[in-house]
Amino acid sequence: MKVDFLSLRRDMLLKSLLERVAAGDHSAVELCAHEYGRLVYRLATRYLDQAPYEIEDAVQDVFIEIWTSAKRFDPSKGSEPAFVATIAHRKIIDRQRQITSRRRVLRKIKAHPLPTSGEHSSFSAIPNIDEQRILAKAYTQLSEHEREAIWMSIFGGLSHYEIGIATDSPIGTVKSRLRRAMINMRAYVSARCIDQKMTVCKGGES
Amino acid sequence: MNNQHAMEDRFYELLADEQVGQLNIEDRHELLMLRQKLHLDEPNTLGNLIVAFDLFDDLPEEQDKLSPTLMKSICASGHALVARTADKMKSEGQVIHTIPKQGAKHLLRYSAAAAILIAGVSLTLLIRSESIGSRIERSLNQKIATAQDREDELVGMLADAMLNLDKANQTIVHYQTPSDPTELLAKRLKLIGVPNTVQIAWAPFNQPGSLAEQTNIQGDVVWNDELGEGYLRFVGLKVNDPMIEQYQVWVIDERGLEQRVSGGVFNASSDGEVIVSIEPGIDLGRVALFAITIENPGGTWVSDLERRVVVAARSEG
């Protein structure tokens, strides 16, 4: 196999980890696993009420998807952590729906404190230093119903139908709360990015 | 100008819906059209929000570490798929700007290997004049070439196996994930309105001398041959324990029962109405019959039809 050290060095400096994986660069594999392994593991632990070997199986599953999806990552469209988080979220929620009883999920969600917009919330004390932190601030600006819907959808993996049952709301209301919440958060982030003259404030996976 | 703003607003509405998983087929189509037309930034609000929440999570430290075995396994799958990519690029004539294995820390090993290679070449030049040296060199080269071929073959097989496993997992998830019943109901009604869609009522799957395992099951199959899409509706199907058994759908075309194709497995998780979507995944001819059996979890490739439930047979013509 021909090894082009000059190009390799250039790639290591300029390309993101996923771009290097997609380009067939073995050296990026370990780096990527170390960079995002803990994030994926934490998500799996949080979403899945399962034995450790099930968690490990889910993490392995997510990484197979990350490797195969690496070629779809476009850094001009957003951050690499957000791209990885989106993949991890989808895979783990799929698994959660497959193996975890809905009652257990609901119990877990109810036991987990919902981040609030109050003065003492850890979210409201976050300085606007990057897009994730701005987004966390944006979340605290949502109404309680919107935050609840987002929390149940993203962290509970509940379908709109299930959120409707859990919150005693019609499914149409759930859908419009989720849509409004996502649009409001995007608008908030977009405005803050312009305020702070951030050049790149875009999303990841499309 | 107003029209442009309205389109942008609609685009961001659909994008929000996509990220929280509520796009139907028409919406998906509309989003695609707007995407191609407007070329707007697409903020990944969902991904960024997950990362944001993660930043402030205070999981105990022991829940935050990957075991060395898991890390090794993750990296192995990555290397296998990267090797596959590299092989593909090589076969397409592209130059691979990469170190073949294990990472940047191996740069030093490559330098060492290069030094050994130079030394080896010098040594080879020295012994080349001697016939015994030539024979050893040829033999070694053959062995190295064979080993490399074998390694490439094994890496390829591993990558293929992992891709297949992933596809299989996706299929399992597809058939086992409970879908939103109202959404399925709406899709079923929509399919009924499509020309050439048939609607067939369930009947007990009795065979001579052997009755169906469940009786009094109501409902029907709605199926369209051209679209290869259909929905099964059951009322009164017994709730199953997915850890012990699952219902399996069999689709039989005009070739007969021997050529039955699995349409997937599903669970009856409520006492009321159950609606299941069916996509056999391969092209079928004119479907003649749908049958439901009870099988072990995950279903089976070939059913002995011992535990039969219901059947829906299409009338001739």
Short mmCIF file of C-alpha atoms in Angstrom, two decimals, chain B residues 56-314:
data_model
loop_
_atom_site.label_atom_id
_atom_site.label_comp_id
_atom_site.label_asym_id
_atom_site.label_seq_id
_atom_site.Cartn_x
_atom_site.Cartn_y
_atom_site.Cartn_z
CA PHE B 56 -24.25 19.30 32.46
CA ASP B 57 -24.95 15.73 33.33
CA ASP B 58 -23.47 14.54 36.56
CA LEU B 59 -23.34 10.79 36.07
CA PRO B 60 -21.24 8.92 38.62
CA GLU B 61 -17.71 8.41 37.40
CA GLU B 62 -18.02 4.64 37.18
CA GLN B 63 -20.81 5.13 34.63
CA ASP B 64 -18.60 7.29 32.49
CA LYS B 65 -15.83 4.89 31.52
CA LEU B 66 -15.49 2.53 28.62
CA SER B 67 -13.93 -0.79 29.46
CA PRO B 68 -10.72 -1.65 27.59
CA THR B 69 -12.56 -4.57 25.96
CA LEU B 70 -15.30 -2.30 24.66
CA MET B 71 -12.77 0.24 23.40
CA LYS B 72 -10.89 -2.55 21.64
CA SER B 73 -14.05 -3.85 20.07
CA ILE B 74 -15.13 -0.37 18.88
CA CYS B 75 -11.73 0.23 17.32
CA ALA B 76 -11.75 -3.21 15.67
CA SER B 77 -15.06 -2.48 13.98
CA GLY B 78 -13.72 0.92 12.89
CA HIS B 79 -10.55 -0.58 11.43
CA ALA B 80 -12.54 -3.24 9.59
CA LEU B 81 -14.79 -0.67 7.95
CA VAL B 82 -11.92 1.71 7.22
CA ALA B 83 -10.03 -1.17 5.60
CA ARG B 84 -13.07 -1.86 3.48
CA THR B 85 -13.21 1.80 2.42
CA ALA B 86 -9.51 1.77 1.64
CA ASP B 87 -9.88 -1.37 -0.49
CA LYS B 88 -12.73 0.21 -2.38
CA MET B 89 -10.75 3.38 -2.99
CA LYS B 90 -7.78 1.32 -4.08
CA SER B 91 -9.89 -0.62 -6.54
CA GLU B 92 -11.20 2.69 -7.88
CA GLY B 93 -7.62 3.87 -8.42
CA GLN B 94 -7.53 6.50 -5.68
CA VAL B 95 -4.37 7.15 -3.65
CA ILE B 96 -4.94 6.45 0.03
CA HIS B 97 -3.39 9.08 2.24
CA THR B 98 -3.30 6.99 5.33
CA ILE B 99 -1.33 4.79 7.62
CA PRO B 100 -2.62 1.29 7.07
CA LYS B 101 -3.16 0.20 10.69
CA GLN B 102 -3.55 1.25 14.28
CA GLY B 103 -2.95 4.96 14.43
CA ALA B 104 -0.58 7.89 14.54
CA LYS B 105 1.50 6.36 17.30
CA HIS B 106 2.62 3.87 14.70
CA LEU B 107 4.42 6.54 12.69
CA LEU B 108 7.54 5.57 14.61
CA ARG B 109 6.98 1.92 13.78
CA TYR B 110 6.71 2.86 10.14
CA SER B 111 9.96 4.74 10.31
CA ALA B 112 11.55 1.70 11.89
CA ALA B 113 9.95 -0.51 9.29
CA ALA B 114 11.32 1.75 6.56
CA ALA B 115 14.82 1.43 8.05
CA ILE B 116 14.45 -2.35 8.22
CA LEU B 117 13.18 -2.34 4.66
CA ILE B 118 16.24 -0.39 3.46
CA ALA B 119 18.51 -2.74 5.38
CA GLY B 120 16.59 -5.67 3.93
CA VAL B 121 16.95 -4.33 0.41
CA SER B 122 20.72 -3.85 0.92
CA LEU B 123 21.02 -7.35 2.31
CA THR B 124 18.95 -8.68 -0.55
CA LEU B 125 21.26 -6.98 -3.03
CA LEU B 126 24.22 -8.65 -1.35
CA ILE B 127 22.80 -12.13 -1.49
CA ARG B 128 21.05 -11.74 -4.83
CA SER B 129 24.09 -13.10 -6.65
CA GLU B 130 23.85 -16.27 -4.67
CA SER B 131 21.22 -18.72 -5.84
CA ILE B 132 20.31 -19.77 -2.29
CA GLY B 133 19.66 -16.15 -1.42
CA SER B 134 17.33 -15.81 -4.41
CA ARG B 135 15.36 -18.86 -3.41
CA ILE B 136 14.95 -17.62 0.18
CA GLU B 137 13.87 -14.21 -1.06
CA ARG B 138 11.31 -15.69 -3.46
CA SER B 139 9.95 -17.99 -0.82
CA LEU B 140 9.65 -15.20 1.74
CA ASN B 141 7.98 -12.86 -0.74
CA GLN B 142 5.46 -15.53 -1.64
CA LYS B 143 4.66 -16.14 2.00
CA ILE B 144 4.28 -12.42 2.70
CA ALA B 145 2.04 -11.98 -0.36
CA THR B 146 -0.13 -14.95 0.69
CA ALA B 147 -0.40 -13.63 4.25
CA GLN B 148 -1.32 -10.16 3.01
CA ASP B 149 -3.99 -11.57 0.69
CA ARG B 150 -5.39 -13.61 3.55
CA GLU B 151 -5.37 -10.60 5.87
CA ASP B 152 -7.20 -8.48 3.26
CA GLU B 153 -9.70 -11.28 2.77
CA LEU B 154 -10.36 -11.64 6.51
CA VAL B 155 -10.66 -7.90 7.04
CA GLY B 156 -13.12 -7.77 4.13
CA MET B 157 -15.15 -10.63 5.58
CA LEU B 158 -15.24 -8.97 8.98
CA ALA B 159 -16.39 -5.68 7.46
CA ASP B 160 -19.08 -7.47 5.44
CA ALA B 161 -20.24 -9.36 8.51
CA MET B 162 -20.49 -6.13 10.49
CA LEU B 163 -22.46 -4.41 7.77
CA ASN B 164 -24.80 -7.39 7.54
CA LEU B 165 -25.22 -7.43 11.29
CA ASP B 166 -26.06 -3.76 11.22
CA LYS B 167 -28.61 -4.28 8.46
CA ALA B 168 -30.11 -7.19 10.37
CA ASN B 169 -30.37 -5.08 13.51
CA GLN B 170 -32.04 -2.33 11.53
CA THR B 171 -34.53 -4.82 10.15
CA ILE B 172 -35.27 -6.17 13.60
CA VAL B 173 -35.75 -2.67 14.96
CA HIS B 174 -37.98 -1.85 11.98
CA TYR B 175 -40.31 -4.71 12.65
CA GLN B 176 -40.25 -4.57 16.42
CA THR B 177 -40.47 -0.86 17.09
CA PRO B 178 -44.02 -0.07 18.05
CA SER B 179 -45.21 2.57 15.60
CA ASP B 180 -47.62 5.31 16.39
CA PRO B 181 -51.04 3.58 15.97
CA THR B 182 -52.79 6.75 14.79
CA GLU B 183 -50.13 7.23 12.12
CA LEU B 184 -50.46 3.60 10.96
CA LEU B 185 -54.23 3.93 10.92
CA ALA B 186 -53.98 7.03 8.73
CA LYS B 187 -51.52 5.32 6.34
CA ARG B 188 -53.77 2.28 6.12
CA LEU B 189 -56.77 4.43 5.26
CA LYS B 190 -54.71 6.25 2.66
CA LEU B 191 -53.61 2.98 1.08
CA ILE B 192 -57.23 1.82 0.84
CA GLY B 193 -57.83 4.82 -1.40
CA VAL B 194 -55.02 3.85 -3.81
CA PRO B 195 -56.24 2.04 -6.97
CA ASN B 196 -55.77 -1.76 -7.05
CA THR B 197 -55.46 -2.02 -3.26
CA VAL B 198 -57.19 -5.11 -1.89
CA GLN B 199 -58.80 -5.57 1.52
CA ILE B 200 -59.12 -9.16 2.74
CA ALA B 201 -60.69 -10.32 6.01
CA TRP B 202 -58.89 -12.76 8.33
CA ALA B 203 -60.16 -16.32 8.69
CA PRO B 204 -58.92 -19.02 11.11
CA PHE B 205 -55.84 -20.79 9.69
CA ASN B 206 -57.29 -24.29 10.00
CA GLN B 207 -55.78 -27.32 8.30
CA PRO B 208 -57.32 -30.75 7.86
CA GLY B 209 -57.37 -32.39 11.28
CA SER B 210 -55.78 -29.41 12.99
CA LEU B 211 -57.47 -26.20 14.07
CA ALA B 212 -55.95 -22.73 14.33
CA GLU B 213 -54.44 -21.86 17.72
CA GLN B 214 -56.63 -18.79 18.22
CA THR B 215 -60.21 -18.17 17.21
CA ASN B 216 -62.53 -15.16 17.02
CA ILE B 217 -59.89 -12.88 15.58
CA GLN B 218 -61.33 -10.05 13.53
CA GLY B 219 -59.60 -7.64 11.19
CA ASP B 220 -58.17 -7.59 7.70
CA VAL B 221 -55.21 -7.10 5.40
CA VAL B 222 -54.92 -4.03 3.19
CA TRP B 223 -52.36 -4.68 0.47
CA ASN B 224 -51.19 -3.11 -2.78
CA ASP B 225 -49.12 -5.28 -5.16
CA GLU B 226 -47.62 -2.36 -7.12
CA LEU B 227 -46.40 -0.54 -4.01
CA GLY B 228 -45.43 -3.74 -2.17
CA GLU B 229 -46.97 -2.15 0.91
CA GLY B 230 -49.69 -3.24 3.25
CA TYR B 231 -51.19 -3.09 6.73
CA LEU B 232 -52.51 -5.85 8.95
CA ARG B 233 -55.28 -5.04 11.39
CA PHE B 234 -56.24 -7.39 14.22
CA VAL B 235 -58.87 -7.25 16.89
CA GLY B 236 -58.74 -9.91 19.57
CA LEU B 237 -55.21 -11.16 18.94
CA LYS B 238 -53.76 -12.57 22.15
CA VAL B 239 -51.03 -10.50 23.81
CA ASN B 240 -47.69 -12.31 23.43
CA ASP B 241 -44.52 -12.19 25.52
CA PRO B 242 -41.80 -11.20 22.99
CA MET B 243 -39.19 -12.99 25.09
CA ILE B 244 -41.02 -16.30 24.56
CA GLU B 245 -42.75 -16.03 21.19
CA GLN B 246 -43.65 -13.60 18.43
CA TYR B 247 -46.17 -13.45 15.65
CA GLN B 248 -44.73 -13.86 12.16
CA VAL B 249 -46.33 -12.76 8.90
CA TRP B 250 -45.99 -14.95 5.81
CA VAL B 251 -46.68 -13.62 2.34
CA ILE B 252 -47.46 -16.21 -0.29
CA ASP B 253 -47.63 -15.28 -3.95
CA GLU B 254 -48.98 -17.29 -6.85
CA ARG B 255 -46.08 -19.77 -6.64
CA GLY B 256 -47.74 -21.35 -3.59
CA LEU B 257 -47.15 -22.07 0.07
CA GLU B 258 -43.73 -23.63 -0.45
CA GLN B 259 -42.37 -20.29 -1.65
CA ARG B 260 -43.63 -18.29 1.35
CA VAL B 261 -41.74 -15.13 2.22
CA SER B 262 -41.49 -13.73 5.72
CA GLY B 263 -43.09 -10.33 6.06
CA GLY B 264 -41.54 -9.79 9.49
CA VAL B 265 -42.35 -10.41 13.11
CA PHE B 266 -44.55 -8.36 15.41
CA ASN B 267 -46.03 -8.31 18.89
CA ALA B 268 -49.61 -7.90 20.04
CA SER B 269 -49.08 -5.59 22.99
CA SER B 270 -52.61 -4.44 23.65
CA ASP B 271 -55.98 -6.06 23.95
CA GLY B 272 -57.60 -3.66 21.52
CA GLU B 273 -56.90 -3.09 17.88
CA VAL B 274 -53.40 -3.87 16.62
CA ILE B 275 -52.15 -2.44 13.32
CA VAL B 276 -48.90 -3.64 11.78
CA SER B 277 -47.23 -2.36 8.63
CA ILE B 278 -45.86 -4.99 6.26
CA GLU B 279 -42.96 -4.61 3.84
CA PRO B 280 -41.57 -7.96 2.66
CA GLY B 281 -38.39 -6.30 1.40
CA ILE B 282 -38.31 -8.24 -1.88
CA ASP B 283 -40.35 -7.99 -5.03
CA LEU B 284 -43.30 -10.33 -5.00
CA GLY B 285 -45.69 -11.25 -7.75
CA ARG B 286 -49.41 -11.07 -7.23
CA VAL B 287 -49.86 -11.90 -3.56
CA ALA B 288 -52.37 -14.70 -3.09
CA LEU B 289 -52.38 -15.24 0.65
CA PHE B 290 -51.21 -13.80 3.97
CA ALA B 291 -50.78 -16.05 6.96
CA ILE B 292 -49.88 -15.48 10.59
CA THR B 293 -48.02 -18.04 12.68
CA ILE B 294 -46.49 -18.03 16.15
CA GLU B 295 -42.74 -18.60 16.20
CA ASN B 296 -39.75 -18.25 18.51
CA PRO B 297 -38.55 -14.67 19.21
CA GLY B 298 -37.07 -13.15 16.05
CA GLY B 299 -39.05 -15.45 13.77
CA THR B 300 -37.81 -18.23 11.57
CA TRP B 301 -36.63 -18.65 7.99
CA VAL B 302 -38.79 -21.69 7.40
CA SER B 303 -41.95 -22.23 9.42
CA ASP B 304 -43.32 -25.69 10.08
CA LEU B 305 -46.77 -24.01 10.28
CA GLU B 306 -47.43 -25.87 13.49
CA ARG B 307 -48.74 -22.88 15.43
CA ARG B 308 -51.13 -21.28 12.96
CA VAL B 309 -53.32 -18.29 13.78
CA VAL B 310 -55.15 -16.62 10.89
CA VAL B 311 -55.03 -16.48 7.13
CA ALA B 312 -56.31 -14.02 4.51
CA ALA B 313 -56.71 -15.52 1.03
CA ARG B 314 -57.30 -13.34 -1.99
#
